[in-house]
PDB file of C-alpha atoms in Angstrom:
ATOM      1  CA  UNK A  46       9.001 -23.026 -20.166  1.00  0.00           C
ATOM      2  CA  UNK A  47       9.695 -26.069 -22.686  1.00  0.00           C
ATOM      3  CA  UNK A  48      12.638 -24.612 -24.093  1.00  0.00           C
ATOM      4  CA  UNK A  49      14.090 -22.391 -20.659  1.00  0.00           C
ATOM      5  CA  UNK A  50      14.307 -25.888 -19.482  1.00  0.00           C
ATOM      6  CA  UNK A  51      16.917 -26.929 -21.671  1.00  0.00           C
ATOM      7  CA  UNK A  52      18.484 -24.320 -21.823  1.00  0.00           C
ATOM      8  CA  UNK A  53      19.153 -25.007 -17.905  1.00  0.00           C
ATOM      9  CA  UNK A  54      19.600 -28.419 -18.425  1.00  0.00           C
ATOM     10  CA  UNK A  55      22.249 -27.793 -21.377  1.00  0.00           C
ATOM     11  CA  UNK A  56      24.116 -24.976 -19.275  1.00  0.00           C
ATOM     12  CA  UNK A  57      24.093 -26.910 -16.567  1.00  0.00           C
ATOM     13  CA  UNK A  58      27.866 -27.056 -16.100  1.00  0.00           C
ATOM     14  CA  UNK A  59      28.694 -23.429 -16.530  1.00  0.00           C
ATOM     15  CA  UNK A  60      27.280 -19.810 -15.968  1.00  0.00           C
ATOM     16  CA  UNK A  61      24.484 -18.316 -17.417  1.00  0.00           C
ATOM     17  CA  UNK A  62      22.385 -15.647 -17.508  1.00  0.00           C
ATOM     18  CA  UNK A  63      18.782 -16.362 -19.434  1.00  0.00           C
ATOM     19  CA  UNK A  64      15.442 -14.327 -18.918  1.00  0.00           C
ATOM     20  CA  UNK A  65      12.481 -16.070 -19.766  1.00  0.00           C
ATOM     21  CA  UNK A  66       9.092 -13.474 -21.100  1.00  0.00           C
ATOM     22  CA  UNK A  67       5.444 -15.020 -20.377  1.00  0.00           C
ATOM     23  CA  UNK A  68       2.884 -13.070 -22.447  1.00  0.00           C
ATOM     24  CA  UNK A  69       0.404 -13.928 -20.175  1.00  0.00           C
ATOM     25  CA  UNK A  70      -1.625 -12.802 -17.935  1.00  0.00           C
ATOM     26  CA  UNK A  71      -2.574 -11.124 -20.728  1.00  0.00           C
ATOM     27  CA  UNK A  72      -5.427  -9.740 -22.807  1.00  0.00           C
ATOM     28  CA  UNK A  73      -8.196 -11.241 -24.788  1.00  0.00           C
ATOM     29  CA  UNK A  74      -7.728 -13.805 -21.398  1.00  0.00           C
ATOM     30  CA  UNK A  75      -7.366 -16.782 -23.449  1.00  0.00           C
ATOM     31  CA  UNK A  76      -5.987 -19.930 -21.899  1.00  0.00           C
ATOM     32  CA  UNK A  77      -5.348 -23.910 -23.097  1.00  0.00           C
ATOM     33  CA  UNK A  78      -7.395 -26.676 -21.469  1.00  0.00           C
ATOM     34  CA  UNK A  79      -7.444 -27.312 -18.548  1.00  0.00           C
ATOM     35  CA  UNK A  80      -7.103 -23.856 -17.356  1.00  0.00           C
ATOM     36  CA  UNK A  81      -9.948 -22.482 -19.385  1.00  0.00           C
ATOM     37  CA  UNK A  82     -12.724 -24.398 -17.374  1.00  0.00           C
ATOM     38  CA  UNK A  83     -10.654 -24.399 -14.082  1.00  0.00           C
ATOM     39  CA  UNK A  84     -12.075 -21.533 -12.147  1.00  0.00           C
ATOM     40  CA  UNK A  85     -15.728 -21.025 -14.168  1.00  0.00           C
ATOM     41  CA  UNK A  86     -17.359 -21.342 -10.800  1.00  0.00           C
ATOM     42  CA  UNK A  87     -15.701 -19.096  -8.740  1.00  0.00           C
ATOM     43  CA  UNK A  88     -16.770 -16.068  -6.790  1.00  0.00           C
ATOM     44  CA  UNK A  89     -14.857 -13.207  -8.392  1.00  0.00           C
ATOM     45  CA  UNK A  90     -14.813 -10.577  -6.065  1.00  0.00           C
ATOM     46  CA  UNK A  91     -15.784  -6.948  -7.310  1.00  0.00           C
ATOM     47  CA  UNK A  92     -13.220  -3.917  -6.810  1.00  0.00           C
ATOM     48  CA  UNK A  93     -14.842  -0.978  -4.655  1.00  0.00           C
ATOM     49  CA  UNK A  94     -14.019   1.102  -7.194  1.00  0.00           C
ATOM     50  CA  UNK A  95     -15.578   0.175  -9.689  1.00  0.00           C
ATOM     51  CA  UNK A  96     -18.951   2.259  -9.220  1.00  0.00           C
ATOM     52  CA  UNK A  97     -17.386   5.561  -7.385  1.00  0.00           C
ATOM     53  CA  UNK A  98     -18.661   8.570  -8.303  1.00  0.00           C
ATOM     54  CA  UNK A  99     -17.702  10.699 -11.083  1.00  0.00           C
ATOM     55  CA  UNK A 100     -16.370  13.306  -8.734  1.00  0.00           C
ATOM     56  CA  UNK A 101     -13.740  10.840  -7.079  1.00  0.00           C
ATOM     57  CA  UNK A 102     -12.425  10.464 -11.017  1.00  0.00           C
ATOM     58  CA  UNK A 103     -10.021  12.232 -12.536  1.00  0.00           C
ATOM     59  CA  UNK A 104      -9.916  13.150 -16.127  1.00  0.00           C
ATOM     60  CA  UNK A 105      -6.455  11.199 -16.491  1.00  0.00           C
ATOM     61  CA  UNK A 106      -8.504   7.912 -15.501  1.00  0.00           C
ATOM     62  CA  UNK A 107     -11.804   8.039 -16.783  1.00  0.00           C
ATOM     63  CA  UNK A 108     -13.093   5.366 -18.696  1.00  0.00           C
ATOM     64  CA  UNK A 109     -14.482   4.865 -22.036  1.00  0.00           C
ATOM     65  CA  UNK A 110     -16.468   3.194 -21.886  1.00  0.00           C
ATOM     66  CA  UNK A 111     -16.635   2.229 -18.298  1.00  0.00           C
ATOM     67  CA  UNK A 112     -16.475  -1.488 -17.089  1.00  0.00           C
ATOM     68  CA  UNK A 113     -19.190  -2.921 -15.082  1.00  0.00           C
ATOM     69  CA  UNK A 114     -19.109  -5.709 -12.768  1.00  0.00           C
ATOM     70  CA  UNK A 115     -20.610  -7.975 -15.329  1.00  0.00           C
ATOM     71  CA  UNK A 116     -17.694  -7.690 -17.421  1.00  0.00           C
ATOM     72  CA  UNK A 117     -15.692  -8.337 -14.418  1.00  0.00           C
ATOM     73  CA  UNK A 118     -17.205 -11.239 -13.513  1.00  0.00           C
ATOM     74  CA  UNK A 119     -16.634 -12.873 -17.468  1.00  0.00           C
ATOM     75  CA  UNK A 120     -13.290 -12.422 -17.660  1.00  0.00           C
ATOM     76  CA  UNK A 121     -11.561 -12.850 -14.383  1.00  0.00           C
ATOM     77  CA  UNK A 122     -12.175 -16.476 -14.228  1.00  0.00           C
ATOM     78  CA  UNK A 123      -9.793 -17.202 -17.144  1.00  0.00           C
ATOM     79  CA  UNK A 124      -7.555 -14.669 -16.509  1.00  0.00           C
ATOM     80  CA  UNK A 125      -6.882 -16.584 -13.258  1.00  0.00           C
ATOM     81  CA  UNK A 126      -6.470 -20.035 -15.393  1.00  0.00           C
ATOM     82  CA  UNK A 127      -3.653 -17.660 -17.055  1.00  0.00           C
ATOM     83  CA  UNK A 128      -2.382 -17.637 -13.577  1.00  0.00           C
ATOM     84  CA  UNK A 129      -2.397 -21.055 -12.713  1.00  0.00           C
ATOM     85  CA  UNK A 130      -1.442 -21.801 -16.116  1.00  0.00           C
ATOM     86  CA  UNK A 131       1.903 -19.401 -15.489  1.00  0.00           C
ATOM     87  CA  UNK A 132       2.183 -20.892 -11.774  1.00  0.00           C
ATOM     88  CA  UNK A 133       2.748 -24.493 -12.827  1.00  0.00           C
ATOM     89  CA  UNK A 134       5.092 -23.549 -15.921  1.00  0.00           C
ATOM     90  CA  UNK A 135       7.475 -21.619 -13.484  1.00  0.00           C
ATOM     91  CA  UNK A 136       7.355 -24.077 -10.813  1.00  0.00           C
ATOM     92  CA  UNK A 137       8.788 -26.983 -13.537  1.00  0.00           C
ATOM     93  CA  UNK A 138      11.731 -24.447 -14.248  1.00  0.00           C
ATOM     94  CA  UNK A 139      12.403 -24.173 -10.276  1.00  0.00           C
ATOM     95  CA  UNK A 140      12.348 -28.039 -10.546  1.00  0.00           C
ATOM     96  CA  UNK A 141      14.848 -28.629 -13.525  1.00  0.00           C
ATOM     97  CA  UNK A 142      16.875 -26.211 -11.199  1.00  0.00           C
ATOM     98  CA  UNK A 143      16.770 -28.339  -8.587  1.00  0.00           C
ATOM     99  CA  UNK A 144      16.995 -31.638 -10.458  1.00  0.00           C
ATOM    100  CA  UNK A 145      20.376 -30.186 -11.428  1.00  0.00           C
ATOM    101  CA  UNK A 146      21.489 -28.760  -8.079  1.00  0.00           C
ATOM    102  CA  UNK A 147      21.613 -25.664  -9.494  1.00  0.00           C
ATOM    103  CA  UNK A 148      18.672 -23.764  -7.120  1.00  0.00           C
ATOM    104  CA  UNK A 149      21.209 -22.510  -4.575  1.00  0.00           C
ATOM    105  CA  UNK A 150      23.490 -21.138  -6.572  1.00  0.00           C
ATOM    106  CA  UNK A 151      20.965 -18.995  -8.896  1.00  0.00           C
ATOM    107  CA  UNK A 152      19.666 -15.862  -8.424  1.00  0.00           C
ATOM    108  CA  UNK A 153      15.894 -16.013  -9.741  1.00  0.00           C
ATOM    109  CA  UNK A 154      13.688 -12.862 -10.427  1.00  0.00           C
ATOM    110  CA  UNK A 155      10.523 -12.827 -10.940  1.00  0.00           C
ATOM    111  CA  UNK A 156       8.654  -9.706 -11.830  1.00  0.00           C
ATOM    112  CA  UNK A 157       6.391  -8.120 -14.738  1.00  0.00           C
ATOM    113  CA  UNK A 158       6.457  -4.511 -17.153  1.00  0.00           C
ATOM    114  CA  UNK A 159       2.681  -3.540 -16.089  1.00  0.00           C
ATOM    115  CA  UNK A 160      -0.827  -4.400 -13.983  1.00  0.00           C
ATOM    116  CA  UNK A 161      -3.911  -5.215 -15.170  1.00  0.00           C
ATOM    117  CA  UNK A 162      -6.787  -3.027 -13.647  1.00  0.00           C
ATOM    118  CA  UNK A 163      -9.112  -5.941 -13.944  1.00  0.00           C
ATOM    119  CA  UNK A 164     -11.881  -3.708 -12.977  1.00  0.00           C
ATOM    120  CA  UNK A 165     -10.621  -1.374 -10.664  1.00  0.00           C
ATOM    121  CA  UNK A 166     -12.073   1.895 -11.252  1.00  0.00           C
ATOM    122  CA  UNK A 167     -14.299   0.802 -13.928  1.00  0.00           C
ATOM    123  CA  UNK A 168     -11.001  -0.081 -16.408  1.00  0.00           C
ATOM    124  CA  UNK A 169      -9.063  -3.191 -17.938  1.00  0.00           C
ATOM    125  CA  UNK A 170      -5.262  -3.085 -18.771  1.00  0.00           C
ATOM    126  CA  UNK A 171      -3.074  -0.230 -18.052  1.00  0.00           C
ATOM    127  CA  UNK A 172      -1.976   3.032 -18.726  1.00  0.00           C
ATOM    128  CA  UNK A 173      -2.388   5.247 -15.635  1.00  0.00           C
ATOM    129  CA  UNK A 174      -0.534   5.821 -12.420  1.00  0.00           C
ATOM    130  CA  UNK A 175      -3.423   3.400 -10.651  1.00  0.00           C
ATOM    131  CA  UNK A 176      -1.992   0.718  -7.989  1.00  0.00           C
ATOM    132  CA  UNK A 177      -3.378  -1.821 -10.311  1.00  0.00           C
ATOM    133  CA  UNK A 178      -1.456  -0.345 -13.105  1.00  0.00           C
ATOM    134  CA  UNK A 179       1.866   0.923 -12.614  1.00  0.00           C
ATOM    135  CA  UNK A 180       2.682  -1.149  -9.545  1.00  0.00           C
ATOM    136  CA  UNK A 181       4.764  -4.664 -10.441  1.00  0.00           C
ATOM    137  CA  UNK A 182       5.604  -7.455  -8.785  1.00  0.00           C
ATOM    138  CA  UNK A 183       9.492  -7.525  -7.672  1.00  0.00           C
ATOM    139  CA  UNK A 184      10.682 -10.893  -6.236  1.00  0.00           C
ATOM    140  CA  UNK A 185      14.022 -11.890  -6.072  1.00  0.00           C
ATOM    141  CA  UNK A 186      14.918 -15.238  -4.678  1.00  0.00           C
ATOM    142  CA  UNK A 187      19.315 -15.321  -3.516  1.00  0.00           C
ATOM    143  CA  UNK A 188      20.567 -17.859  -1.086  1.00  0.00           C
ATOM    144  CA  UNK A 189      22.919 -16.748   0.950  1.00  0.00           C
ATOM    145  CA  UNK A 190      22.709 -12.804   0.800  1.00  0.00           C
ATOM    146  CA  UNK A 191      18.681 -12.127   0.479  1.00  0.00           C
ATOM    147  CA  UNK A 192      17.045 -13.585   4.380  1.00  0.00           C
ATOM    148  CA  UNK A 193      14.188 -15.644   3.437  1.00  0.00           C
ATOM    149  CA  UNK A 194      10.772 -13.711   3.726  1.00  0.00           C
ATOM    150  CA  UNK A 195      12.094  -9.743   3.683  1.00  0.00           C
ATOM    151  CA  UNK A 196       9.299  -7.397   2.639  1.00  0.00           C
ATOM    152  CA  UNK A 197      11.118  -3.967   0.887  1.00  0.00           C
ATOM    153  CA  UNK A 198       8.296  -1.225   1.481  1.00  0.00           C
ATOM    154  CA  UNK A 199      10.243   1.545  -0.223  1.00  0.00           C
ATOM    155  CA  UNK A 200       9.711   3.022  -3.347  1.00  0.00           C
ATOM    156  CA  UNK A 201      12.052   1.173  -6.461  1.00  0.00           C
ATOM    157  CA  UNK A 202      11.689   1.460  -9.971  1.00  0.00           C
ATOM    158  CA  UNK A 203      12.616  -0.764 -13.041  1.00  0.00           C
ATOM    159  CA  UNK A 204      15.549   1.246 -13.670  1.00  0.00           C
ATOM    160  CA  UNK A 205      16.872   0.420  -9.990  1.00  0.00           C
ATOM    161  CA  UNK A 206      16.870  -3.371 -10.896  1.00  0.00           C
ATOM    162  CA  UNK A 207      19.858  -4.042 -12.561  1.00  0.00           C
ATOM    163  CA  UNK A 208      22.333  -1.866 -10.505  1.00  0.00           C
ATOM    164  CA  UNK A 209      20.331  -4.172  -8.205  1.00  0.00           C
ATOM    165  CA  UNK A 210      21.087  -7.482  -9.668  1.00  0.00           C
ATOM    166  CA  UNK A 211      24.734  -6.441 -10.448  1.00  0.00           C
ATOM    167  CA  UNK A 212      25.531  -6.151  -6.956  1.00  0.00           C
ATOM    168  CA  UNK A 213      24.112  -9.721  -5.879  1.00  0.00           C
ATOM    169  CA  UNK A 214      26.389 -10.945  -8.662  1.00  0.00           C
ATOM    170  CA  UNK A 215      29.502  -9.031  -8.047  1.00  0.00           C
ATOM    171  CA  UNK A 216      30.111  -7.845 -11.363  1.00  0.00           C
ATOM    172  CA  UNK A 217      31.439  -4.412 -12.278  1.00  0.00           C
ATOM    173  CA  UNK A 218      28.512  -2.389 -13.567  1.00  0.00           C
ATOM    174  CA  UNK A 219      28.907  -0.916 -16.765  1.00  0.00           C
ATOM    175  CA  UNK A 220      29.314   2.980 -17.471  1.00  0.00           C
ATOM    176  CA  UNK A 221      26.690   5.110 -17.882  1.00  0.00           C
ATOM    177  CA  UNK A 222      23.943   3.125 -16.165  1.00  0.00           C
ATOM    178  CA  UNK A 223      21.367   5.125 -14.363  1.00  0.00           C
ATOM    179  CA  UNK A 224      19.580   3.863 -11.191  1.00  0.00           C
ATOM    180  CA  UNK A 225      20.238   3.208  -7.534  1.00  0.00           C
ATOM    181  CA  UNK A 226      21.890  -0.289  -5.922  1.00  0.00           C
ATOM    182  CA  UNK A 227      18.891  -1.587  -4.050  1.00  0.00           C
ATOM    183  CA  UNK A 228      20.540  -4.413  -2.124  1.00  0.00           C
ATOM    184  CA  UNK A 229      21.313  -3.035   1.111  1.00  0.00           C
ATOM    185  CA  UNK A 230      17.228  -3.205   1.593  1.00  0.00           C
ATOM    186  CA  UNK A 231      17.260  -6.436   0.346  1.00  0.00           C
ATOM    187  CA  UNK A 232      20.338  -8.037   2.788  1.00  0.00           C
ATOM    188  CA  UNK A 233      18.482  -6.530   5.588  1.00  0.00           C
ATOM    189  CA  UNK A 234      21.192  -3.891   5.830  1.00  0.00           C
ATOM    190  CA  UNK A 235      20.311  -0.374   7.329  1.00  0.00           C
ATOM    191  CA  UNK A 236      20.762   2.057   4.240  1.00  0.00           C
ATOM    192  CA  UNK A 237      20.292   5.417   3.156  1.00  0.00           C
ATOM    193  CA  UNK A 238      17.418   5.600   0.890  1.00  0.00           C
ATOM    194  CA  UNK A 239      15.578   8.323  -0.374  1.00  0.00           C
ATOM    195  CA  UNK A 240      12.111   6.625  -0.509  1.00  0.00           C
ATOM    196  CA  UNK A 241      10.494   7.739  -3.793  1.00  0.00           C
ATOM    197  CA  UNK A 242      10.179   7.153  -7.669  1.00  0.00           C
ATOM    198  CA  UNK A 243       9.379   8.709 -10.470  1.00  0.00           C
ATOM    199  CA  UNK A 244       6.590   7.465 -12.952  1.00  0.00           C
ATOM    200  CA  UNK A 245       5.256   9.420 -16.637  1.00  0.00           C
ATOM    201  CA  UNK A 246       2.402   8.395 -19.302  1.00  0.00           C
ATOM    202  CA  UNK A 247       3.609   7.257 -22.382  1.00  0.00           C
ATOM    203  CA  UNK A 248       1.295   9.748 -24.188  1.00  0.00           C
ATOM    204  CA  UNK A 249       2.897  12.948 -25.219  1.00  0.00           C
ATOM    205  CA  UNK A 250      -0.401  14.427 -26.056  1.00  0.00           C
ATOM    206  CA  UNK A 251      -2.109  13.720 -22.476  1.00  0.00           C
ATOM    207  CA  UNK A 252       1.070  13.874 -20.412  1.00  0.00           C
ATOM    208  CA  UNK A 253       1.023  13.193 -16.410  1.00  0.00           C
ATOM    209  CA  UNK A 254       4.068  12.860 -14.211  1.00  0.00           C
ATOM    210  CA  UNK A 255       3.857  11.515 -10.672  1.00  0.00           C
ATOM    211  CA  UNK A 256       6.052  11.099  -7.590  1.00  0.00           C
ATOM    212  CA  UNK A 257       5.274   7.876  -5.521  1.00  0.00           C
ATOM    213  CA  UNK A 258       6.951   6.723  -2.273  1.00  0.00           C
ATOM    214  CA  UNK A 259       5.587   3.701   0.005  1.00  0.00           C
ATOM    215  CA  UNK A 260       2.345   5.663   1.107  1.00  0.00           C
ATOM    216  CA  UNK A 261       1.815   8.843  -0.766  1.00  0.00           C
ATOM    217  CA  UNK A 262       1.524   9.226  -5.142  1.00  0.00           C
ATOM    218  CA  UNK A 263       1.497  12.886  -6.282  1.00  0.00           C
ATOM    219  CA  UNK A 264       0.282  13.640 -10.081  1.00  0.00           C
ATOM    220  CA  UNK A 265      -0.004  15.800 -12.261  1.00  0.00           C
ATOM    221  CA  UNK A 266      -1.530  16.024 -15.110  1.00  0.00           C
ATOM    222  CA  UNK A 267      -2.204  17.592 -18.747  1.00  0.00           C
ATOM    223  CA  UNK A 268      -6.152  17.383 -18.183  1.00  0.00           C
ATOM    224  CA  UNK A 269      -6.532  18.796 -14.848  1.00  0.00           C
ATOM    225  CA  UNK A 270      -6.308  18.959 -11.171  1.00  0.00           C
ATOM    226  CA  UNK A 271      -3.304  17.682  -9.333  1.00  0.00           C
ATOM    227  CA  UNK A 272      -4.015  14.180  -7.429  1.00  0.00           C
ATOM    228  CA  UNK A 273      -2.582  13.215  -3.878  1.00  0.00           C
ATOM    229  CA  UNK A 274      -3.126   9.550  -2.983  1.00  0.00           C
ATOM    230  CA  UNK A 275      -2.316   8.488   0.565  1.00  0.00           C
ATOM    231  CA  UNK A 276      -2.138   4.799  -0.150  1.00  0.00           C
ATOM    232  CA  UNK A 277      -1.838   3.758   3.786  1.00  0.00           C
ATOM    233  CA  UNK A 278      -5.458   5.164   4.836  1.00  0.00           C
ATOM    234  CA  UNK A 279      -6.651   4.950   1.345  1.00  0.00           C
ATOM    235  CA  UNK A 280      -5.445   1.702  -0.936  1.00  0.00           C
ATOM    236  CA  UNK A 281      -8.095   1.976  -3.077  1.00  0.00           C
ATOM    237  CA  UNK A 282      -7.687   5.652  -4.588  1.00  0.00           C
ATOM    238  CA  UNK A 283     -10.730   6.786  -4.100  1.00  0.00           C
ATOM    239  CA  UNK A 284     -10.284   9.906  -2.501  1.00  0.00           C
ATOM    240  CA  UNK A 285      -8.067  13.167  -3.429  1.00  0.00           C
ATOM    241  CA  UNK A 286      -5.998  14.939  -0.545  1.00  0.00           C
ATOM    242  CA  UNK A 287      -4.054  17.481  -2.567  1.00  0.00           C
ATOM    243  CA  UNK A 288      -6.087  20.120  -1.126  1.00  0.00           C
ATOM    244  CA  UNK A 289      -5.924  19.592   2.490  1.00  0.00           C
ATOM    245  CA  UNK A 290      -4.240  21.356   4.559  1.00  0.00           C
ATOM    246  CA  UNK A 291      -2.778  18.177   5.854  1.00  0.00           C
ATOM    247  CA  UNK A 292      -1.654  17.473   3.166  1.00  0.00           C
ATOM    248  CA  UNK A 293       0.957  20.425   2.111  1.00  0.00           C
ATOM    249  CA  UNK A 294       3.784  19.403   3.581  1.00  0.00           C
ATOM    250  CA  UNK A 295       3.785  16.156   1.780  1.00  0.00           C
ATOM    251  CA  UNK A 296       2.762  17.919  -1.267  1.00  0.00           C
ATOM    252  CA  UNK A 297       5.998  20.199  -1.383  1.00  0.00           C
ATOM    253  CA  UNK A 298       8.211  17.518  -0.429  1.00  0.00           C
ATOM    254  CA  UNK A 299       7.022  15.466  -3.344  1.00  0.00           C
ATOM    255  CA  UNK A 300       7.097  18.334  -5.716  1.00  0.00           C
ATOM    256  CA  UNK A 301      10.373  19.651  -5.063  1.00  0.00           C
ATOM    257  CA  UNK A 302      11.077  15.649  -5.554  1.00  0.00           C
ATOM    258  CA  UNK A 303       9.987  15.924  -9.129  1.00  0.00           C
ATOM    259  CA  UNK A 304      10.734  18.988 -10.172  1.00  0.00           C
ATOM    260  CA  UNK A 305      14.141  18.093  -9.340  1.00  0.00           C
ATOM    261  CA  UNK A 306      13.928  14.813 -11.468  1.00  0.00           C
ATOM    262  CA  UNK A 307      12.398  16.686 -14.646  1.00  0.00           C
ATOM    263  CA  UNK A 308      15.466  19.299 -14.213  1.00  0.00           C
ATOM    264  CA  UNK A 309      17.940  16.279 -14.219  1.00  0.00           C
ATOM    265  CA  UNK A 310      16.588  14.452 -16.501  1.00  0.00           C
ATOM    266  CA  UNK A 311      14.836  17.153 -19.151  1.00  0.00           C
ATOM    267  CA  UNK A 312      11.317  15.467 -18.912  1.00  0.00           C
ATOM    268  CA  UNK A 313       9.408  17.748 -21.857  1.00  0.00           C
ATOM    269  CA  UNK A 314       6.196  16.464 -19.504  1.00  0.00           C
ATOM    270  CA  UNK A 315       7.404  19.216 -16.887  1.00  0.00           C
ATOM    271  CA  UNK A 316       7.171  21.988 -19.323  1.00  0.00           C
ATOM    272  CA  UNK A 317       3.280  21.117 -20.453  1.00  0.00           C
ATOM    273  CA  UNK A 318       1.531  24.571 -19.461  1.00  0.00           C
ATOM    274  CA  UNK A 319      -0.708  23.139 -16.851  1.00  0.00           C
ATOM    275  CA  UNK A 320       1.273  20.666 -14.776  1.00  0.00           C
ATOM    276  CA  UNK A 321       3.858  23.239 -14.868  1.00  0.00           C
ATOM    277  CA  UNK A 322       1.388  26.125 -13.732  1.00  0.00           C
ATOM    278  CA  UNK A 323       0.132  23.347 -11.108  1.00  0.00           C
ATOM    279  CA  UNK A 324       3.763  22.462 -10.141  1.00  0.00           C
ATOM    280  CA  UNK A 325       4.842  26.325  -9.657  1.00  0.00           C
ATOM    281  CA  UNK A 326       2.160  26.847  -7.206  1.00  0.00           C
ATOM    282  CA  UNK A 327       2.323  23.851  -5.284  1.00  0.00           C
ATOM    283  CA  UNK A 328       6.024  24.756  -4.774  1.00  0.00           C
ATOM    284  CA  UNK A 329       4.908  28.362  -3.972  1.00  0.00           C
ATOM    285  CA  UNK A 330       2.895  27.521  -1.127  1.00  0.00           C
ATOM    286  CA  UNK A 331       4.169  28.131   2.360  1.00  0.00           C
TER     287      UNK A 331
END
């Protein structure tokens, strides 16, 4: 924060562009004083799935071994001084920006490259398609063009962010960069969006692929069944609804979705032999 502050205060007189990475809130949850001792009283409050049954698991999320909420309850009270900690660091950069009158004519972003499970479903850290995973904060602060207070429900991905970014600025974008131009959603501006993205594991030897859009996530997966999450009646993915008969429509849709993205795009997940055998018949189905 230190040294983004002078950097703002020495550009103050020109353009810049300057992007700023926090490590935290990050693992072993260490934090300076006073943030260390700051919330050692609280009440942390204990995800609901953190004790479900072994049946509501899939093999793609299963811990090892699996957190309780003992271990819960140690760690989340400095991982929220990492919090505060990060809080009051950003809010002295928003101040040198508006010590310099320089707030309303920056665009600010604030977002993050992973969750933290914390918990949920009896796991720390990342590395599934989980909510508390693979789902980051976007915010993106633009006088002017972005209305104070708009929500975006549909589905973006990092790779939609700077075609994003490039059209608050007005700069040309460069050649050969892949994602979609967000704004329209963010200006409050009715716009054709196909409301989904694509997410994969980084592990080539336990490989899932899955299709999200603002209420449903499809996987698939290398170790077993296929997994449909309806995130509106169900934010804490508990249950599975691949195999209802509800369900199939949405399960084609999504399919078709991201078999069309692996085809594009050459994803060597789409030819593993199960989520391909899983993919074939879900897109069999009438």
């Amino acid at each position: 924060a230190n040294r983004t502050i002078d950097f703002i205060n020495a550009n103050k007189a020109k353009p810049f562009c300057y992007m700023v990475s926090f490590p935290d809130p990050h693992g072993p949850n260490t934090v300076r004083k006073p943030y260390d001792t700051m919330y050692k009283n609280v009440k942390v409050p204990i995800p609901v799935s953190i004790n479900k049954p072994r049946s509501q698991t899939p093999r793609w999320g299963a811990a090892s071994p699996k957190i309780t909420a003992d271990t819960v309850r140690a760690l989340m009270p400095k991982y929220y001084g990492m919090v505060k900690c990060l809080d009051d660091n950003i809010g002295r950069i928003l101040d040198a920006l508006r010590k310099n009158g320089q707030i309303d004519n920056t665009i600010i972003v604030f977002t993050s490259d992973h969750g933290d499970l914390c918990g949920e479903h009896g796991r720390l850290n990342k590395g599934t398609p989980y909510e508390g995973s693979a789902r980051v904060p976007f915010l993106i602060y633009c006088p002017g063009k972005i209305p104070a207070g708009t929500i975006v429900n549909q589905a973006l991905s990092c790779i939609d962010f700077v075609p994003t970014l490039f059209a608050f600025t007005g700069d040309e974008l460069p050649k050969d960069i892949e994602g979609r131009d967000a704004s329209p959603l963010f200006r409050g501006v009715k716009a054709k969006w196909d409301d989904i993205a694509f997410l994969r594991s980084t592990s080539t030897s336990k490989p899932w692929l899955t299709a999200v859009t603002d209420r449903y996530k499809l996987i698939y997966s290398a170790l077993g069944d296929p997994w449909l999450y309806d995130l509106q009646n169900d934010p804490d993915e508990m249950h599975n609804e691949f195999a209802q008969p509800k369900s199939k429509k949405i399960v084609r849709r999504l399919t078709a979705k991201l078999a069309a993205y692996a085809k594009l795009h050459n994803d060597p997940y789409a030819a593993d032999p199960q989520i391909k055998a899983d993919m074939t018949l879900a897109l069999g189905q009438n």
